[in-house]
Amino acid sequence: MKIFSESHKTVFVVDHCPYMAESCRQHVEFDMLVKNRTQGIIPLAPISKSLWTCSVESSMEYCRIMYDIFPFKKLVNFIVSDSGAHVLNSWTQEDQNLQELMAALAAVGPPNPRADPECCSILHGLVAAVETLCKITEYQHEARTLLMENAERVGNRGRIICITNAKSDSHVRMLEDCVQETIHEHNKLAANSDHLMQIQKCELVLIHTYPVGEDSLVSDRTKKELSPVLTSEVHSVRAGRHLATKLNILVQQHFDLASTTITNIPMKEEQHANTSANYDVELLHHKDAHVDFLKSGDNHLSGSSREGSFKETITLKWCTPRTNNIVFSSISELHYCTGAYRISPVDVNSRPSSCLTNFLLNGRSVLLEQPRKSGSKVISHMLSSHGGEIFLHVLSSSRSILEDPPSISEGCGGRVTDYRITDFGEFMRENRLTPFLDPRYKIDGSLEIPLERAKDQLEKHTRYWPMIISQTTIFNMQAVVPLASVIVKESLTEEDVLNCQKTIYNLVDMERKNDPLPISTVGTRGKGPKRDEQYRIMWNELETLVRAHINNSEKHQRVLECLMACRSKPPEEEERKKRGRKREDKEDKSEKAVKDYEQEKSWQDSERLKGILERGKEELAEAEIIKDSPDSPEPPNKKPLVEMDETPPVEKSKGPVSLLSLWSNRINTANSRKHQEFAGRLNSVNNRAELYQHLKEENGMETTENGKASRQ
Amino acid sequence: MPTVVVMDVSLSMTRPVSVEGSEEYQRKHLAAHGLTMLFEHMATNYKLEFTALVVFSSLWELMVPFTRDYNTLQVVLVTDGCLGIGRGSLRHSLATHNQRGESNRFPLPFPFPSKLYIMCMANLEELQSTDSLDCLERLIDLNNGEGQIFTIDGPLCLKNVQSMFGKLIDLAYTPFHAVLKCGHLTADVQVFPRPEPFVIDEEIDPIPKVINTDLEIVGFIDIADISSPPVLSRHLVLPIALNKEGDEVGTGITDDNEDENSANQIAGKIPNFCVLLHGSLKVEGMVAIVQLGPEWHGMLYSQADSKKKSNLMMSLFEPGPEPLPWLGKMVQLGPISDAKENPYGEDDNKSPFPLQPKNKRSYAQNVTVWIKPSGLQTDVQKILRNARKLPEKTQTFYKELNRLRKAALAFGFLDLLKGVADMLERECTLLPDTAHPDAAFQLTHAAQQLKLASTGTSEYAGYDHNITPLQTDFSGSSAERI
């Protein structure tokens, strides 16, 4: 769990002395003649890699695996040593990738066999390695800054992997002494420096490599503590693939890796495209991905130690995805996953490996099954790529401790049936998150935190948000949508204000025409409040919504002013007289009225406004009382008849429309304004539907009291 | 965490306890009393806990089993601290602990994360008079220090047993109450099982982190985008109705059943934000991202079991600024309305997730690895295959050639460049008469360039230098080809 363990900093010191130009004496056939080619051609002579080439490609493979699995916080510094030390990169994260290292190595080139061996030594590199270990990394710096007075908690440990050709055991000891001495010196220097750190722990891994077929002059030695700061181990390894194997084992030890072999991967044959054979692919990843096997002591899965690698791998079986549809397979489920670990294929360029990785990189996930001789199928892992990185997900295969929980419908609020589920769904989609990678600044120049913005938005959007359909009128009205959707915004455009005003005029118009409203009758007996009462409830609710946002901006204030002005219209009798006029005329007029009102705005006006507000509050209180107290009971089945009588026949013929689906369809906002009767039609349909539900509910409630009825 | 109660029923547990008053108690009665209290507490405040009961003396018997095995456990061992004598006794087992092999491993530490609570039907002085306490402490040590020993304060009586079990309840079985918030929409909830404190890094950040009692929703993400993230633990989020004192309605031990039922019925009919949230999360296939503390987040989602019962569930991500690489840093997530255009598209057909890392992984960037001869051979073959299809494959031929050249230069493998140059020259001589004249030109040119690079001199062996196709003009024949 330590971030700054020895694995945080790895220094590679590779010998670049003339001797390393020697051949490793392991031949590579590179000229593989294809069968049907002209006969009689002698293939070109095989070539062999130098000790240098073997060392470099093995250390690059070490880095490849490390970068694949730990792209951050595990850093490499690469040093080559000949007549001096050449530090090829730095600890910065930008320098931490294979391309940078390869380019730097190409610039160094192979060792010059004709250089003077006397000038060249691995010691230059080792000294530079100690020096570089004292240098602080970005991560150490960040942690120290964060911890302030506890900065000493940030550790400085590291590992030096030195690949060289030593002359003897005493030569090795000399190298160790040199490292120890250098650490001692540099720690003294670091103690008096702000940007250097003392080395607390250094692991020296000395790898002596020599041509195949020669006798080693150096003996292996396991890890030994040379001082409280320095431990050292010596590996004597033949060059060629033996060296690569050694570094592969080391990278697994150093970074706590484990191996999983995916078996039974169906793959099209290169030669016969219509047949497929099964392949295995070995992957490396952090060993915690196997934690369940270790815990249960379930070793029967492992045990196949692969040739040459001397290590164990756990075999998991490929489960062919149910569908090849990318979208479907990714959406399907939220698995209970206890860990996700980056992987790296052992044999990255082999055809089976690249087939598997390409399959995953295309966005498909693969479930992995434990091979069992008997019993049920146990899916324990999943391979999945996220943004071009492949992860091995550990799926929980033990039984949940949350087995057989009570259903949410059995708990608090579980018996309420008219939650605004669709509306809240819409709310959630509007409040989805997206990454803002470039820093943004507030007007005062301080850094803006996107996540705080998200919280602010939720706060604004929920200032007035009734949870159930029967608690609201305005959110059941398509006609209110243009206002309700913009009023929650932090700032409004002129167009937004105009739309809000139009919405209000539209409502005024509806009231004038005496259009029915989708007032809930749940909780009340009888036919519910009268029409003018319904409008009062609606206006009150709309005011509550707008009022919740007046402090957002001056434009919000204007919307409220418009609302208040429109509410204080002449009594309804007068309105009715005006019926028959063309709507455009009315709109023009009311718009003008608002303008006049705005121009005349004065102290007195706002006083008048206050009076209206007070009245509004009283009204609201009154409305609530009316809503909550049951009217004189009437035979419930009389209600539909009454409602139908009230519904204009023209609208009735237009057929039933679900209010919720209409409401969520915000694109139709503009149309709804032009087709006023639409809202009325909605209302009548809804009212009728609601009535039936209401009846059912009432009947249901009567029976539930006997404890028998069950909710839908 | 499920609980196993392990109860000592050996003969010593029947030792009488002198209590002021007429009735005579044995230690096992005291134990039973304490356990009754624990079980009652669980039945009211910790309803979903799974428990099992095992009794033991020299043998053991599972009285009440779990339905199955679980990941983590709490073990409550009830004993009087008389450890027995001879083979198989705890004293003997501990003394011979080092001599055990893999086959007869000591049961502690358990092979799963666990807490071991030892409830002693004895007081401290009594235990200290023998080596019992040391032995019991050894047990806790063997369980990686996870657990605690409880002893009776003062004389052995019902009251003191109660207070001992009270301490256990406070430590391990207090329900976790929180307020779930989404802006102004809120609900009182119990989070079950209780979220345990978490240590990020013992060295840098040794203080265990606990989650806030205000669970604040910060936004929403599609299930496909969050894509089965790794989590530390998951918990049911159960809406609760609190009365004025802050207790759960109808959960007091004194309440009778009828009161509880009617209270529950009333609570069922009051709209609750959890139910709304759950319903919409389920319908939309989304999760809510919830802030658990500074730099600690989790997600809320609808979870259905096999019986189609569904519930609001919360999973905790690992604490830290960036728990899921594919979402990026949590603080950098903001509302879509702040973006220039909707990152989910007007038709909801795209997504800003997953985030792409700056550097591609080795398997996604066509790296060159020649550790196995087959790797090298495949790369050489690719060049040869394209060489034979010149000039049609000129682009691919040079692409593969340059890839090999770069790797050979980085690895200092100049002999390979010479070898491939020789090979290309040989290919040139093997060209059939029907071959396009350009093929011979390109092969010769490529071979020459490789030879120059193999000298290692800086002007020809630059890593960033690419061999480009020879500019040839066969206008007549190239028109023919088209």
mmCIF file with all atom_site columns, C-alpha atoms in Angstrom, chain B residues 88-184:
data_model
loop_
_atom_site.group_PDB
_atom_site.id
_atom_site.type_symbol
_atom_site.label_atom_id
_atom_site.label_alt_id
_atom_site.label_comp_id
_atom_site.label_asym_id
_atom_site.label_entity_id
_atom_site.label_seq_id
_atom_site.pdbx_PDB_ins_code
_atom_site.Cartn_x
_atom_site.Cartn_y
_atom_site.Cartn_z
_atom_site.occupancy
_atom_site.B_iso_or_equiv
_atom_site.pdbx_formal_charge
_atom_site.auth_seq_id
_atom_site.auth_comp_id
_atom_site.auth_asym_id
_atom_site.auth_atom_id
_atom_site.pdbx_PDB_model_num
ATOM 1  C CA . GLY B 1 88  ? -5.900  -29.992 22.023 1.00 0.00 ? 88  GLY B CA 1
ATOM 2  C CA . SER B 1 89  ? -6.272  -27.335 24.675 1.00 0.00 ? 89  SER B CA 1
ATOM 3  C CA . LEU B 1 90  ? -5.591  -23.766 23.627 1.00 0.00 ? 90  LEU B CA 1
ATOM 4  C CA . ARG B 1 91  ? -2.570  -23.575 25.900 1.00 0.00 ? 91  ARG B CA 1
ATOM 5  C CA . HIS B 1 92  ? -1.049  -26.628 24.285 1.00 0.00 ? 92  HIS B CA 1
ATOM 6  C CA . SER B 1 93  ? -1.962  -25.481 20.793 1.00 0.00 ? 93  SER B CA 1
ATOM 7  C CA . LEU B 1 94  ? -0.296  -22.136 21.294 1.00 0.00 ? 94  LEU B CA 1
ATOM 8  C CA . ALA B 1 95  ? 2.797   -23.712 22.805 1.00 0.00 ? 95  ALA B CA 1
ATOM 9  C CA . THR B 1 96  ? 3.220   -25.988 19.811 1.00 0.00 ? 96  THR B CA 1
ATOM 10 C CA . HIS B 1 97  ? 2.176   -23.335 17.287 1.00 0.00 ? 97  HIS B CA 1
ATOM 11 C CA . ASN B 1 98  ? 5.555   -23.258 15.572 1.00 0.00 ? 98  ASN B CA 1
ATOM 12 C CA . GLN B 1 99  ? 5.607   -26.994 14.982 1.00 0.00 ? 99  GLN B CA 1
ATOM 13 C CA . ARG B 1 100 ? 2.544   -26.979 12.786 1.00 0.00 ? 100 ARG B CA 1
ATOM 14 C CA . GLY B 1 101 ? 2.848   -27.612 9.090  1.00 0.00 ? 101 GLY B CA 1
ATOM 15 C CA . GLU B 1 102 ? 0.628   -26.744 6.160  1.00 0.00 ? 102 GLU B CA 1
ATOM 16 C CA . SER B 1 103 ? -1.598  -29.762 6.714  1.00 0.00 ? 103 SER B CA 1
ATOM 17 C CA . ASN B 1 104 ? -2.591  -28.985 10.300 1.00 0.00 ? 104 ASN B CA 1
ATOM 18 C CA . ARG B 1 105 ? -2.403  -25.222 10.172 1.00 0.00 ? 105 ARG B CA 1
ATOM 19 C CA . PHE B 1 106 ? -3.716  -23.336 13.211 1.00 0.00 ? 106 PHE B CA 1
ATOM 20 C CA . PRO B 1 107 ? -7.108  -21.828 12.314 1.00 0.00 ? 107 PRO B CA 1
ATOM 21 C CA . LEU B 1 108 ? -5.856  -18.317 12.994 1.00 0.00 ? 108 LEU B CA 1
ATOM 22 C CA . PRO B 1 109 ? -5.392  -16.096 11.134 1.00 0.00 ? 109 PRO B CA 1
ATOM 23 C CA . PHE B 1 110 ? -8.547  -16.920 9.258  1.00 0.00 ? 110 PHE B CA 1
ATOM 24 C CA . PRO B 1 111 ? -8.037  -17.167 5.516  1.00 0.00 ? 111 PRO B CA 1
ATOM 25 C CA . PHE B 1 112 ? -10.488 -14.276 5.060  1.00 0.00 ? 112 PHE B CA 1
ATOM 26 C CA . PRO B 1 113 ? -10.601 -10.753 6.520  1.00 0.00 ? 113 PRO B CA 1
ATOM 27 C CA . SER B 1 114 ? -12.105 -11.036 9.978  1.00 0.00 ? 114 SER B CA 1
ATOM 28 C CA . LYS B 1 115 ? -12.479 -9.512  13.388 1.00 0.00 ? 115 LYS B CA 1
ATOM 29 C CA . LEU B 1 116 ? -12.283 -11.703 16.486 1.00 0.00 ? 116 LEU B CA 1
ATOM 30 C CA . TYR B 1 117 ? -14.111 -10.439 19.539 1.00 0.00 ? 117 TYR B CA 1
ATOM 31 C CA . ILE B 1 118 ? -13.591 -12.463 22.715 1.00 0.00 ? 118 ILE B CA 1
ATOM 32 C CA . MET B 1 119 ? -16.271 -12.009 25.370 1.00 0.00 ? 119 MET B CA 1
ATOM 33 C CA . CYS B 1 120 ? -14.967 -13.305 28.685 1.00 0.00 ? 120 CYS B CA 1
ATOM 34 C CA . MET B 1 121 ? -17.440 -14.475 31.301 1.00 0.00 ? 121 MET B CA 1
ATOM 35 C CA . ALA B 1 122 ? -14.823 -13.523 33.866 1.00 0.00 ? 122 ALA B CA 1
ATOM 36 C CA . ASN B 1 123 ? -13.234 -10.351 35.108 1.00 0.00 ? 123 ASN B CA 1
ATOM 37 C CA . LEU B 1 124 ? -9.761  -9.166  34.436 1.00 0.00 ? 124 LEU B CA 1
ATOM 38 C CA . GLU B 1 125 ? -8.265  -10.173 37.801 1.00 0.00 ? 125 GLU B CA 1
ATOM 39 C CA . GLU B 1 126 ? -9.521  -13.704 37.407 1.00 0.00 ? 126 GLU B CA 1
ATOM 40 C CA . LEU B 1 127 ? -7.972  -14.026 33.953 1.00 0.00 ? 127 LEU B CA 1
ATOM 41 C CA . GLN B 1 128 ? -4.713  -12.448 35.008 1.00 0.00 ? 128 GLN B CA 1
ATOM 42 C CA . SER B 1 129 ? -4.310  -14.914 37.858 1.00 0.00 ? 129 SER B CA 1
ATOM 43 C CA . THR B 1 130 ? -3.613  -17.569 35.240 1.00 0.00 ? 130 THR B CA 1
ATOM 44 C CA . ASP B 1 131 ? -2.027  -17.194 31.834 1.00 0.00 ? 131 ASP B CA 1
ATOM 45 C CA . SER B 1 132 ? -5.496  -17.169 30.221 1.00 0.00 ? 132 SER B CA 1
ATOM 46 C CA . LEU B 1 133 ? -5.384  -13.528 29.223 1.00 0.00 ? 133 LEU B CA 1
ATOM 47 C CA . ASP B 1 134 ? -1.982  -13.964 27.574 1.00 0.00 ? 134 ASP B CA 1
ATOM 48 C CA . CYS B 1 135 ? -3.310  -16.893 25.587 1.00 0.00 ? 135 CYS B CA 1
ATOM 49 C CA . LEU B 1 136 ? -6.390  -14.968 24.464 1.00 0.00 ? 136 LEU B CA 1
ATOM 50 C CA . GLU B 1 137 ? -4.212  -12.015 23.493 1.00 0.00 ? 137 GLU B CA 1
ATOM 51 C CA . ARG B 1 138 ? -2.096  -14.379 21.443 1.00 0.00 ? 138 ARG B CA 1
ATOM 52 C CA . LEU B 1 139 ? -5.246  -15.317 19.552 1.00 0.00 ? 139 LEU B CA 1
ATOM 53 C CA . ILE B 1 140 ? -5.915  -11.706 18.631 1.00 0.00 ? 140 ILE B CA 1
ATOM 54 C CA . ASP B 1 141 ? -2.283  -11.272 17.613 1.00 0.00 ? 141 ASP B CA 1
ATOM 55 C CA . LEU B 1 142 ? -2.484  -14.362 15.462 1.00 0.00 ? 142 LEU B CA 1
ATOM 56 C CA . ASN B 1 143 ? -5.508  -12.824 13.759 1.00 0.00 ? 143 ASN B CA 1
ATOM 57 C CA . ASN B 1 144 ? -3.225  -9.973  12.619 1.00 0.00 ? 144 ASN B CA 1
ATOM 58 C CA . GLY B 1 145 ? -4.330  -7.887  15.572 1.00 0.00 ? 145 GLY B CA 1
ATOM 59 C CA . GLU B 1 146 ? -7.885  -7.721  14.230 1.00 0.00 ? 146 GLU B CA 1
ATOM 60 C CA . GLY B 1 147 ? -10.220 -7.941  17.194 1.00 0.00 ? 147 GLY B CA 1
ATOM 61 C CA . GLN B 1 148 ? -10.518 -7.184  20.854 1.00 0.00 ? 148 GLN B CA 1
ATOM 62 C CA . ILE B 1 149 ? -10.930 -8.867  24.256 1.00 0.00 ? 149 ILE B CA 1
ATOM 63 C CA . PHE B 1 150 ? -13.816 -7.822  26.505 1.00 0.00 ? 150 PHE B CA 1
ATOM 64 C CA . THR B 1 151 ? -13.911 -8.656  30.202 1.00 0.00 ? 151 THR B CA 1
ATOM 65 C CA . ILE B 1 152 ? -16.505 -8.039  32.861 1.00 0.00 ? 152 ILE B CA 1
ATOM 66 C CA . ASP B 1 153 ? -15.950 -4.953  34.954 1.00 0.00 ? 153 ASP B CA 1
ATOM 67 C CA . GLY B 1 154 ? -16.601 -5.693  38.603 1.00 0.00 ? 154 GLY B CA 1
ATOM 68 C CA . PRO B 1 155 ? -18.463 -8.704  39.980 1.00 0.00 ? 155 PRO B CA 1
ATOM 69 C CA . LEU B 1 156 ? -20.103 -11.177 37.663 1.00 0.00 ? 156 LEU B CA 1
ATOM 70 C CA . CYS B 1 157 ? -23.770 -10.244 37.398 1.00 0.00 ? 157 CYS B CA 1
ATOM 71 C CA . LEU B 1 158 ? -26.399 -9.607  34.767 1.00 0.00 ? 158 LEU B CA 1
ATOM 72 C CA . LYS B 1 159 ? -25.886 -5.859  34.832 1.00 0.00 ? 159 LYS B CA 1
ATOM 73 C CA . ASN B 1 160 ? -22.152 -6.047  34.230 1.00 0.00 ? 160 ASN B CA 1
ATOM 74 C CA . VAL B 1 161 ? -22.584 -8.630  31.482 1.00 0.00 ? 161 VAL B CA 1
ATOM 75 C CA . GLN B 1 162 ? -24.999 -6.228  29.845 1.00 0.00 ? 162 GLN B CA 1
ATOM 76 C CA . SER B 1 163 ? -22.554 -3.385  29.974 1.00 0.00 ? 163 SER B CA 1
ATOM 77 C CA . MET B 1 164 ? -19.842 -5.599  28.476 1.00 0.00 ? 164 MET B CA 1
ATOM 78 C CA . PHE B 1 165 ? -22.068 -6.591  25.568 1.00 0.00 ? 165 PHE B CA 1
ATOM 79 C CA . GLY B 1 166 ? -23.107 -2.958  25.287 1.00 0.00 ? 166 GLY B CA 1
ATOM 80 C CA . LYS B 1 167 ? -19.479 -2.111  24.573 1.00 0.00 ? 167 LYS B CA 1
ATOM 81 C CA . LEU B 1 168 ? -19.321 -4.754  21.864 1.00 0.00 ? 168 LEU B CA 1
ATOM 82 C CA . ILE B 1 169 ? -22.493 -3.390  20.286 1.00 0.00 ? 169 ILE B CA 1
ATOM 83 C CA . ASP B 1 170 ? -21.114 0.124   20.315 1.00 0.00 ? 170 ASP B CA 1
ATOM 84 C CA . LEU B 1 171 ? -17.909 -1.048  18.735 1.00 0.00 ? 171 LEU B CA 1
ATOM 85 C CA . ALA B 1 172 ? -19.184 -3.412  16.099 1.00 0.00 ? 172 ALA B CA 1
ATOM 86 C CA . TYR B 1 173 ? -22.914 -3.184  15.696 1.00 0.00 ? 173 TYR B CA 1
ATOM 87 C CA . THR B 1 174 ? -23.990 0.443   15.739 1.00 0.00 ? 174 THR B CA 1
ATOM 88 C CA . PRO B 1 175 ? -26.015 1.159   12.640 1.00 0.00 ? 175 PRO B CA 1
ATOM 89 C CA . PHE B 1 176 ? -24.601 3.767   10.268 1.00 0.00 ? 176 PHE B CA 1
ATOM 90 C CA . HIS B 1 177 ? -27.127 6.546   9.733  1.00 0.00 ? 177 HIS B CA 1
ATOM 91 C CA . ALA B 1 178 ? -26.615 9.187   7.089  1.00 0.00 ? 178 ALA B CA 1
ATOM 92 C CA . VAL B 1 179 ? -28.432 11.798  5.057  1.00 0.00 ? 179 VAL B CA 1
ATOM 93 C CA . LEU B 1 180 ? -28.563 11.258  1.321  1.00 0.00 ? 180 LEU B CA 1
ATOM 94 C CA . LYS B 1 181 ? -28.623 14.586  -0.493 1.00 0.00 ? 181 LYS B CA 1
ATOM 95 C CA . CYS B 1 182 ? -29.152 15.692  -4.040 1.00 0.00 ? 182 CYS B CA 1
ATOM 96 C CA . GLY B 1 183 ? -29.294 19.454  -3.887 1.00 0.00 ? 183 GLY B CA 1
ATOM 97 C CA . HIS B 1 184 ? -32.383 20.176  -1.822 1.00 0.00 ? 184 HIS B CA 1
#
